[in-house]
mmCIF file of C-alpha atoms in Angstrom:
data_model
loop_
_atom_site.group_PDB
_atom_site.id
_atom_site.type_symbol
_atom_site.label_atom_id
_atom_site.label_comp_id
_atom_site.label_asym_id
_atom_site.label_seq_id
_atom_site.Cartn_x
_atom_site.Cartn_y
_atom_site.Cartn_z
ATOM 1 C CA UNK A 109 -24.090 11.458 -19.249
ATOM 2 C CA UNK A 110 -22.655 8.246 -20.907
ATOM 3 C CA UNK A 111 -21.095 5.286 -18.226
ATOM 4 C CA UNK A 112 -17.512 6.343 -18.358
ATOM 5 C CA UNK A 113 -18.571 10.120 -17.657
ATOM 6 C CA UNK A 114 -20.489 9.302 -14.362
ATOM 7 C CA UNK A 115 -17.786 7.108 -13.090
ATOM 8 C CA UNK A 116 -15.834 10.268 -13.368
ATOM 9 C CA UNK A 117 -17.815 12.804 -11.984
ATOM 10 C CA UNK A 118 -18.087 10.048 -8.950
ATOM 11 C CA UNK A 119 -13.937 9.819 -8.717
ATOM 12 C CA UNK A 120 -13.576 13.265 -8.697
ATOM 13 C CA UNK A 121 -16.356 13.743 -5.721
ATOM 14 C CA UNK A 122 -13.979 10.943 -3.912
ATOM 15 C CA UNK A 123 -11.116 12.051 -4.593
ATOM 16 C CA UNK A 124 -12.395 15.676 -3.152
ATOM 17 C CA UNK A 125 -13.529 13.937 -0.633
ATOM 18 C CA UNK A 126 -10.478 12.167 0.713
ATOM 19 C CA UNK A 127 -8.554 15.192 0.750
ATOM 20 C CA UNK A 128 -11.162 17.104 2.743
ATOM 21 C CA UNK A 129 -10.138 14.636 5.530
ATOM 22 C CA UNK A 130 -8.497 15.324 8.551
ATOM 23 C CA UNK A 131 -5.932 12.459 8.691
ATOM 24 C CA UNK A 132 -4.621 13.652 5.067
ATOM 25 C CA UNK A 133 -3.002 16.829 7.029
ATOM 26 C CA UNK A 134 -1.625 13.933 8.962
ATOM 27 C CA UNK A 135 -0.508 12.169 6.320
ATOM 28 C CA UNK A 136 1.415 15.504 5.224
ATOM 29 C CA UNK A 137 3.136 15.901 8.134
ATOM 30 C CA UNK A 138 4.341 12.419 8.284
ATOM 31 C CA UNK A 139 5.534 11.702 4.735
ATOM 32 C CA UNK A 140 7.745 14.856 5.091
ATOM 33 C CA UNK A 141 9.146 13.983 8.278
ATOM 34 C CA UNK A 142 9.962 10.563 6.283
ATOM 35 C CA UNK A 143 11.663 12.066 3.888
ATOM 36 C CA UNK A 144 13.621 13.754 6.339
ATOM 37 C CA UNK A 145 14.729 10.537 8.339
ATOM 38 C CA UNK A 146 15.828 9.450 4.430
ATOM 39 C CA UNK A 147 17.541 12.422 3.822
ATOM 40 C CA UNK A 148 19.546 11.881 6.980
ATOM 41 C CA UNK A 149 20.041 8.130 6.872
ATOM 42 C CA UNK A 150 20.898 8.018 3.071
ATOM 43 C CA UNK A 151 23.637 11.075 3.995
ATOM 44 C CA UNK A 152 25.615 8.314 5.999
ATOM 45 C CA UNK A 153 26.007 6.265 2.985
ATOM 46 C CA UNK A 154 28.463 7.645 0.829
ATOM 47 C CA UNK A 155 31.886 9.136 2.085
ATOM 48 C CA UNK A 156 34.171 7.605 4.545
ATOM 49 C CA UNK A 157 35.268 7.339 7.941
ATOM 50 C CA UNK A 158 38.645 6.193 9.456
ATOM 51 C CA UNK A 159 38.656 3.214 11.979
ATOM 52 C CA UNK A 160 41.650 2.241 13.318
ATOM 53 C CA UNK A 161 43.524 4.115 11.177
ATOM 54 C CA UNK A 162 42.151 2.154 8.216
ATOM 55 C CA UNK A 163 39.948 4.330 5.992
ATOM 56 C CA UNK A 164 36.358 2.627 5.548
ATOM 57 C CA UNK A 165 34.386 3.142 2.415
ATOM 58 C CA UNK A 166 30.666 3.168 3.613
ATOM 59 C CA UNK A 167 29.561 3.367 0.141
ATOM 60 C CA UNK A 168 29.161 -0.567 0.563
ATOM 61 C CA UNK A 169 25.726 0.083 2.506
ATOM 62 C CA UNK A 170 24.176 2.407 0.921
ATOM 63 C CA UNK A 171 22.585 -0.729 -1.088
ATOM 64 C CA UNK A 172 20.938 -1.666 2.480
ATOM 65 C CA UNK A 173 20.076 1.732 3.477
ATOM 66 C CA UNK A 174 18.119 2.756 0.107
ATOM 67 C CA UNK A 175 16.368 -0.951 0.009
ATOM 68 C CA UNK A 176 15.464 -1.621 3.809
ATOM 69 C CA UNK A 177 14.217 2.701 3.312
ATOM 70 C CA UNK A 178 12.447 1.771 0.365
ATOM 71 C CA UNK A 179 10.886 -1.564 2.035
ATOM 72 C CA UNK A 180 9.522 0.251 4.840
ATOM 73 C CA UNK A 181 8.144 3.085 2.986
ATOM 74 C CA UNK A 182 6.123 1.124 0.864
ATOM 75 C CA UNK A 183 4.817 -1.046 3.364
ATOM 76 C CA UNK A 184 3.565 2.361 5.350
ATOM 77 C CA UNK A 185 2.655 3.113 1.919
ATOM 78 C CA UNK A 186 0.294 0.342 2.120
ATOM 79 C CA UNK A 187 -1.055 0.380 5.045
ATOM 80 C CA UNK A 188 -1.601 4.108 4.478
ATOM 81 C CA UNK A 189 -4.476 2.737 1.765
ATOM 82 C CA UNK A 190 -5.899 0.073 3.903
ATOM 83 C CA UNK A 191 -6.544 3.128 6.916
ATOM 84 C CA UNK A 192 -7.713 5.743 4.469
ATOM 85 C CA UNK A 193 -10.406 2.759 2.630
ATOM 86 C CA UNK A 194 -11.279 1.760 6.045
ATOM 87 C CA UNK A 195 -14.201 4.324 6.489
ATOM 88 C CA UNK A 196 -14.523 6.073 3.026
ATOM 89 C CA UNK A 197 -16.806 3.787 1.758
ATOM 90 C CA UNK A 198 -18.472 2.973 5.322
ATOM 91 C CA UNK A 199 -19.074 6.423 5.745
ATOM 92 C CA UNK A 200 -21.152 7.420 3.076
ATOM 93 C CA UNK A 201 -23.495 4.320 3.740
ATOM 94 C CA UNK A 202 -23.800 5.665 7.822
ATOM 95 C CA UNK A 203 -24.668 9.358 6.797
ATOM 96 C CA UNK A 204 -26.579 8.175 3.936
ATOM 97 C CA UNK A 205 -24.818 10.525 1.247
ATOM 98 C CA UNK A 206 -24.742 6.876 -0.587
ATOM 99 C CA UNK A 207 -28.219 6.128 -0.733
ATOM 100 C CA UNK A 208 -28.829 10.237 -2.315
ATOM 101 C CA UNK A 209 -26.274 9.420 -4.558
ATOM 102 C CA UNK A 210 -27.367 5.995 -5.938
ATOM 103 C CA UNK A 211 -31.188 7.365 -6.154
ATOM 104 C CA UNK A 212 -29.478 8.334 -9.601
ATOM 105 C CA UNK A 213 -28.836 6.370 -12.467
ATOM 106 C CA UNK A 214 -25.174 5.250 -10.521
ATOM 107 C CA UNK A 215 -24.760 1.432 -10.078
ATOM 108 C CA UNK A 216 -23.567 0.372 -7.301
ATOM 109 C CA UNK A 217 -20.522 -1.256 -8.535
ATOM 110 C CA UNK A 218 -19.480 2.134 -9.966
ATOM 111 C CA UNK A 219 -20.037 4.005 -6.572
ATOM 112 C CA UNK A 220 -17.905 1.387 -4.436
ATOM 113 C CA UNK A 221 -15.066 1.423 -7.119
ATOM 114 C CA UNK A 222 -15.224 5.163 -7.392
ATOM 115 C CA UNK A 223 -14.904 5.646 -3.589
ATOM 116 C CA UNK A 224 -11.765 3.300 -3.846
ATOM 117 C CA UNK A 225 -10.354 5.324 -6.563
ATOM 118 C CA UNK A 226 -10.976 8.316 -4.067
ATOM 119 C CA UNK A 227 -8.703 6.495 -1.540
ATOM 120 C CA UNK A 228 -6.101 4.741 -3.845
ATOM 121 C CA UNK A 229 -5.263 9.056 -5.464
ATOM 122 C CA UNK A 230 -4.087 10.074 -1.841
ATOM 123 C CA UNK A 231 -2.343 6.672 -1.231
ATOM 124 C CA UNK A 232 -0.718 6.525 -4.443
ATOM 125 C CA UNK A 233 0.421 10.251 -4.662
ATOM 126 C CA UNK A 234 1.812 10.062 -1.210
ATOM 127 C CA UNK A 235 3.797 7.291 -2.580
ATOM 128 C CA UNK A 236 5.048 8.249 -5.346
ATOM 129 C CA UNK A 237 6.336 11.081 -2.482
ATOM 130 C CA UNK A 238 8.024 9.312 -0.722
ATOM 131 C CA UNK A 239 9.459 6.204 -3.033
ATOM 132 C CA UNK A 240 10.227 8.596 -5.648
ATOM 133 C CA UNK A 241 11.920 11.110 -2.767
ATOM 134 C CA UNK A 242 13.966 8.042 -1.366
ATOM 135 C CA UNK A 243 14.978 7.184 -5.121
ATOM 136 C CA UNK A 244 16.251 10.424 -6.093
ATOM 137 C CA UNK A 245 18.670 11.035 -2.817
ATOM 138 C CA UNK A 246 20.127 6.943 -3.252
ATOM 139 C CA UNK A 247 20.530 7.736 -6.635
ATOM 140 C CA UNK A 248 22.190 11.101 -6.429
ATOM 141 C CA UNK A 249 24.297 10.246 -3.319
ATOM 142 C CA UNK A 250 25.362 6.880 -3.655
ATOM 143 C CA UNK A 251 24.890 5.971 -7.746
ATOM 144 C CA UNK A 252 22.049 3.363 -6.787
ATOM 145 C CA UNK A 253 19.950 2.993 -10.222
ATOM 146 C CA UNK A 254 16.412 3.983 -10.906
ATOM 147 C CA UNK A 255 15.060 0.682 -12.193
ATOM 148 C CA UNK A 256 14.806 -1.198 -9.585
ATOM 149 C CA UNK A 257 12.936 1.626 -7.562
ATOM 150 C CA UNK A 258 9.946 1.640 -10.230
ATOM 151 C CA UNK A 259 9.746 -1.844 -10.010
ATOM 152 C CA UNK A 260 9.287 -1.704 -6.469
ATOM 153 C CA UNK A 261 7.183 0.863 -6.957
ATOM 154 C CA UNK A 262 5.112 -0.772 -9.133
ATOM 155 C CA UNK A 263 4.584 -3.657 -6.338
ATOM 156 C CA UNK A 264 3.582 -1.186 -3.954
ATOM 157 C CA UNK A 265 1.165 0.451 -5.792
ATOM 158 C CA UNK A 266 -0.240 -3.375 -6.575
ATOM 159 C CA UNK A 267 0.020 -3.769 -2.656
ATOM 160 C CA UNK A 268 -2.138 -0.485 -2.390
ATOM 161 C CA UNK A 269 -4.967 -1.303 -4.447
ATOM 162 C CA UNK A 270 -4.890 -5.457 -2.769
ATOM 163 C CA UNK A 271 -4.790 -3.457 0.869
ATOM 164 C CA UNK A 272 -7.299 -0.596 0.137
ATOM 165 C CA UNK A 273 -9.687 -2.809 -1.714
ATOM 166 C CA UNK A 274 -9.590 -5.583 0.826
ATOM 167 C CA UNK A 275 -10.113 -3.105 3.736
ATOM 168 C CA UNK A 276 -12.589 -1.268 1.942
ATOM 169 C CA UNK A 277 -14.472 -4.535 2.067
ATOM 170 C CA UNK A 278 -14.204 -5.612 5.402
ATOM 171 C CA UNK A 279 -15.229 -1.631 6.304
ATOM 172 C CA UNK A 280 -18.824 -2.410 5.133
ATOM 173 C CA UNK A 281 -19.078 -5.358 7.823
ATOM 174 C CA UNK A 282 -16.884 -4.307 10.898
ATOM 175 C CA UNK A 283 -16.357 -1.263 12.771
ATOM 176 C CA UNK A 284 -13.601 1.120 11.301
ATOM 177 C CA UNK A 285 -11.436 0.637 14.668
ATOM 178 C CA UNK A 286 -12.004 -3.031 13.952
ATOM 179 C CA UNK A 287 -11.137 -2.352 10.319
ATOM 180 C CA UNK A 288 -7.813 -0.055 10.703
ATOM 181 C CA UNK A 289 -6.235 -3.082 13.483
ATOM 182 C CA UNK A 290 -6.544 -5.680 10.943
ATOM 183 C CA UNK A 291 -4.815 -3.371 8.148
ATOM 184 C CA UNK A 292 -2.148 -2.905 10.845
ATOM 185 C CA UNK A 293 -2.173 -6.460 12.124
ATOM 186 C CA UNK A 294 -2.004 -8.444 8.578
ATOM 187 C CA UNK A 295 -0.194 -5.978 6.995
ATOM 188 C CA UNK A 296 2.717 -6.945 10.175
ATOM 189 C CA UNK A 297 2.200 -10.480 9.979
ATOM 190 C CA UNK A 298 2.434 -10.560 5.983
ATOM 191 C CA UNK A 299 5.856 -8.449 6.624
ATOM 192 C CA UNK A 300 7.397 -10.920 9.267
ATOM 193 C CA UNK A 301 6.613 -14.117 6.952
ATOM 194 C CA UNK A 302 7.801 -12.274 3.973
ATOM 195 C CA UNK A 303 10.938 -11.777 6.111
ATOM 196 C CA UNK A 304 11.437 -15.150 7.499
ATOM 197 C CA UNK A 305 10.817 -16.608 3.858
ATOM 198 C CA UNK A 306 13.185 -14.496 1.665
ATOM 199 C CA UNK A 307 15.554 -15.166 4.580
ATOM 200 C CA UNK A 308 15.645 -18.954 3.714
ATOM 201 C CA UNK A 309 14.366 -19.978 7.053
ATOM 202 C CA UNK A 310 11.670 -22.438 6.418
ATOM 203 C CA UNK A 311 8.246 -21.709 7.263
ATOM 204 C CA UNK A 312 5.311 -24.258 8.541
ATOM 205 C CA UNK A 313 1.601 -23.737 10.277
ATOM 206 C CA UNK A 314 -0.069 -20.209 9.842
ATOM 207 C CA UNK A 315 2.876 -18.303 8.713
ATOM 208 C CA UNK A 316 3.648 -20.663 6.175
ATOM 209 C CA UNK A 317 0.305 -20.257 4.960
ATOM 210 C CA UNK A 318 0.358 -16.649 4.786
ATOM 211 C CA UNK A 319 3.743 -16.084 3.255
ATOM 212 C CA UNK A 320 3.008 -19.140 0.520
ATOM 213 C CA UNK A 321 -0.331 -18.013 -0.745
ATOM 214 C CA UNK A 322 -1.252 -14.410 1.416
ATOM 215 C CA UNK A 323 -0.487 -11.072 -0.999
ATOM 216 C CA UNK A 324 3.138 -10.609 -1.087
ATOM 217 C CA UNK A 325 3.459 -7.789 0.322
ATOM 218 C CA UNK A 326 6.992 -7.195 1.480
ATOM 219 C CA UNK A 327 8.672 -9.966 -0.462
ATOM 220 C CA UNK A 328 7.385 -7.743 -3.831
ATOM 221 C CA UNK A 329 8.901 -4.800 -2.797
ATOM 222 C CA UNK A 330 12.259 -6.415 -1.582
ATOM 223 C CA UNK A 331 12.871 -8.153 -4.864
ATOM 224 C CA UNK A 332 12.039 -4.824 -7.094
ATOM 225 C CA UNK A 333 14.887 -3.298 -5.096
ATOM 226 C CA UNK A 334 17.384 -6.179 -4.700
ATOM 227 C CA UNK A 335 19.343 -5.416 -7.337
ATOM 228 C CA UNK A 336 20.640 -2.850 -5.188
ATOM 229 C CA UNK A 337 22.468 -5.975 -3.200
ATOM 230 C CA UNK A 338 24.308 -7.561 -5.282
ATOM 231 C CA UNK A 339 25.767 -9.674 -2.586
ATOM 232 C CA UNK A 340 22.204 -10.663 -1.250
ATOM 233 C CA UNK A 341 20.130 -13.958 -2.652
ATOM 234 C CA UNK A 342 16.676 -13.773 -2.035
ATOM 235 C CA UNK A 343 14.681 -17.407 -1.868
ATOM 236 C CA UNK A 344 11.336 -16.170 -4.103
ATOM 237 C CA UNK A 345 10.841 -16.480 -7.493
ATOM 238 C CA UNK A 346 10.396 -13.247 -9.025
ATOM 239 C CA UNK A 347 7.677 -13.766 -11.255
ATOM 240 C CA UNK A 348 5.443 -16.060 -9.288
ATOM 241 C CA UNK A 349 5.500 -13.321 -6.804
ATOM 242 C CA UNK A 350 4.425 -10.676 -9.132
ATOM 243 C CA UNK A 351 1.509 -12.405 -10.286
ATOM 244 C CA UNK A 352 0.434 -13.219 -6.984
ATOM 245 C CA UNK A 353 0.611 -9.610 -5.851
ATOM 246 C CA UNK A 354 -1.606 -9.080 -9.339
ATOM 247 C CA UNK A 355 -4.062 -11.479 -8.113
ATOM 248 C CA UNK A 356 -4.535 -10.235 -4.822
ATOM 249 C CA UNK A 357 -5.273 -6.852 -6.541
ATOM 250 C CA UNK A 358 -7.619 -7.649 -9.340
ATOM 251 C CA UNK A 359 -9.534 -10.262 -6.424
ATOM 252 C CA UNK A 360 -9.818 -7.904 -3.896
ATOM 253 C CA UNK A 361 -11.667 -5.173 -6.397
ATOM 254 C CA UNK A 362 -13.533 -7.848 -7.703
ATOM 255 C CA UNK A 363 -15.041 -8.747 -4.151
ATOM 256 C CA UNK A 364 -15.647 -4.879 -3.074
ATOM 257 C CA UNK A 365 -18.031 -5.066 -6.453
ATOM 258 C CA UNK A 366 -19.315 -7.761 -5.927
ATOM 259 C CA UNK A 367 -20.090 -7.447 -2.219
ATOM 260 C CA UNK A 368 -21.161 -3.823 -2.613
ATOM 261 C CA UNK A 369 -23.387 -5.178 -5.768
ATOM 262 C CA UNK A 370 -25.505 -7.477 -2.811
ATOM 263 C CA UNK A 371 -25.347 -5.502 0.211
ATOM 264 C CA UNK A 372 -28.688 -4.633 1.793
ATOM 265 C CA UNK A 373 -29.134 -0.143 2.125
ATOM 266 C CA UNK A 374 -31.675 0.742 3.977
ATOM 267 C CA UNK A 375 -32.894 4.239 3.277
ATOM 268 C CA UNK A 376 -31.857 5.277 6.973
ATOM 269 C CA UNK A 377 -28.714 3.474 7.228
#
């Protein structure tokens, strides 16, 4: 079997894999409970109401309600990857299903990006869920347009494989408790600078830091969906954060190749 062919026989194991595991029934029961707080908050943007005596068209937030929606799905969406990558890797090197499997003619950098692929299918498709889910009902109820979800969409599947990959990587040197608080504990800090930033309140010290040259995490998905504000300037420059977001992604599977290329197996391990 040529190169290409055993990379895919090694997704597909991953892939089968990921969904075998018990926090993916979790992940089910979540997304659709998501959809359901969307379904219920994006129902309160179109219509009217009457306050004193003064009709109110409340049409004028549904801009706010499908981006801040969209914003925090995606960054769940992230983090989702980060949690899933931080043991699926890991765990094949402690029950030693790697070292059977790289006994064959499988590098190593194959096996590592495989696993990831594993990881990034459920992240991804639960996603697409829920972005595509929220994009439909803003769309339908309140005449929001579809391009600026797939842009945002686009960022967040960038911020999926920069998360996943990164955590992935840190999973074959820390403990997966260790692993899942720092997905949880960047992924927050990232958010808040992002915030602070596109705000226009100036940043200095270790937030500065992160928001000027960490992956841009939230500030990618809030531009792909600020169209839907007209009335709201964002301080980023569009491009230079899409690129950044890019090179997060492409340098975080880099270093899980890399790293995965050089890291001592013991048969036992």
């Amino acid at each position: 079997m040529n190169g290409p062919g055993r990379f895919g026989v090694l997704a597909a194991e991953a892939v089968q894999d990921a969904v075998r595991r018990r926090i993916v029934a979790v992940i089910a029961v979540v997304s659709l409970l998501s959809l359901l707080l969307v379904d219920s908050c994006t129902s309160c943007g179109s219509g009217s109401v009457t306050i004193n005596g003064r009709a109110a068209d409340l049409s004028s937030i549904a801009g706010w309600t499908g981006a801040l929606s969209f914003v925090v799905l995606g960054l769940w969406g992230v983090v989702l990857a980060g949690v899933l990558a931080s043991e699926h890797l890991a765990q094949t090197l402690a029950d030693g299903s790697a070292t059977l499997c790289l006994a064959r003619p499988v590098g190593r950098g194959s096996f590592a990006l495989a696993r990831l692929v594993g990881v990034l299918a459920i992240a991804l498709g639960t996603g697409a869920l829920l972005l595509g889910g929220t994009a439909s009902l803003v769309h339908a109820r309140s005449g929001l347009a579809l391009a600026p979800a797939a842009s945002a969409g686009l960022a967040c599947a960038l911020g999926m494989v920069a998360v996943g990959s990164l955590a992935m990587l840190a999973s074959l040197y820390l403990a997966r408790t260790a692993t899942v608080l720092l997905v949880f504990a960047l992924t927050g800090v990232i958010a808040t600078a992002n915030a602070f930033s596109l705000a226009g309140r100036e940043l200095a010290g270790f937030l500065g830091a992160v928001d000027r040259f960490g992956p841009p995490l939230a500030s990618a998905l809030a531009l792909g969906v600020s169209d839907w504000i007209p009335q709201l300037t964002l301080r980023a420059d569009p491009l230079e954060v899409s690129l950044r977001l890019l090179g997060w992604a492409v340098a975080g599977v880099a270093l899980l190749w890399v790293a995965f290329r050089r890291l001592e197996i013991s048969p036992d391990s």
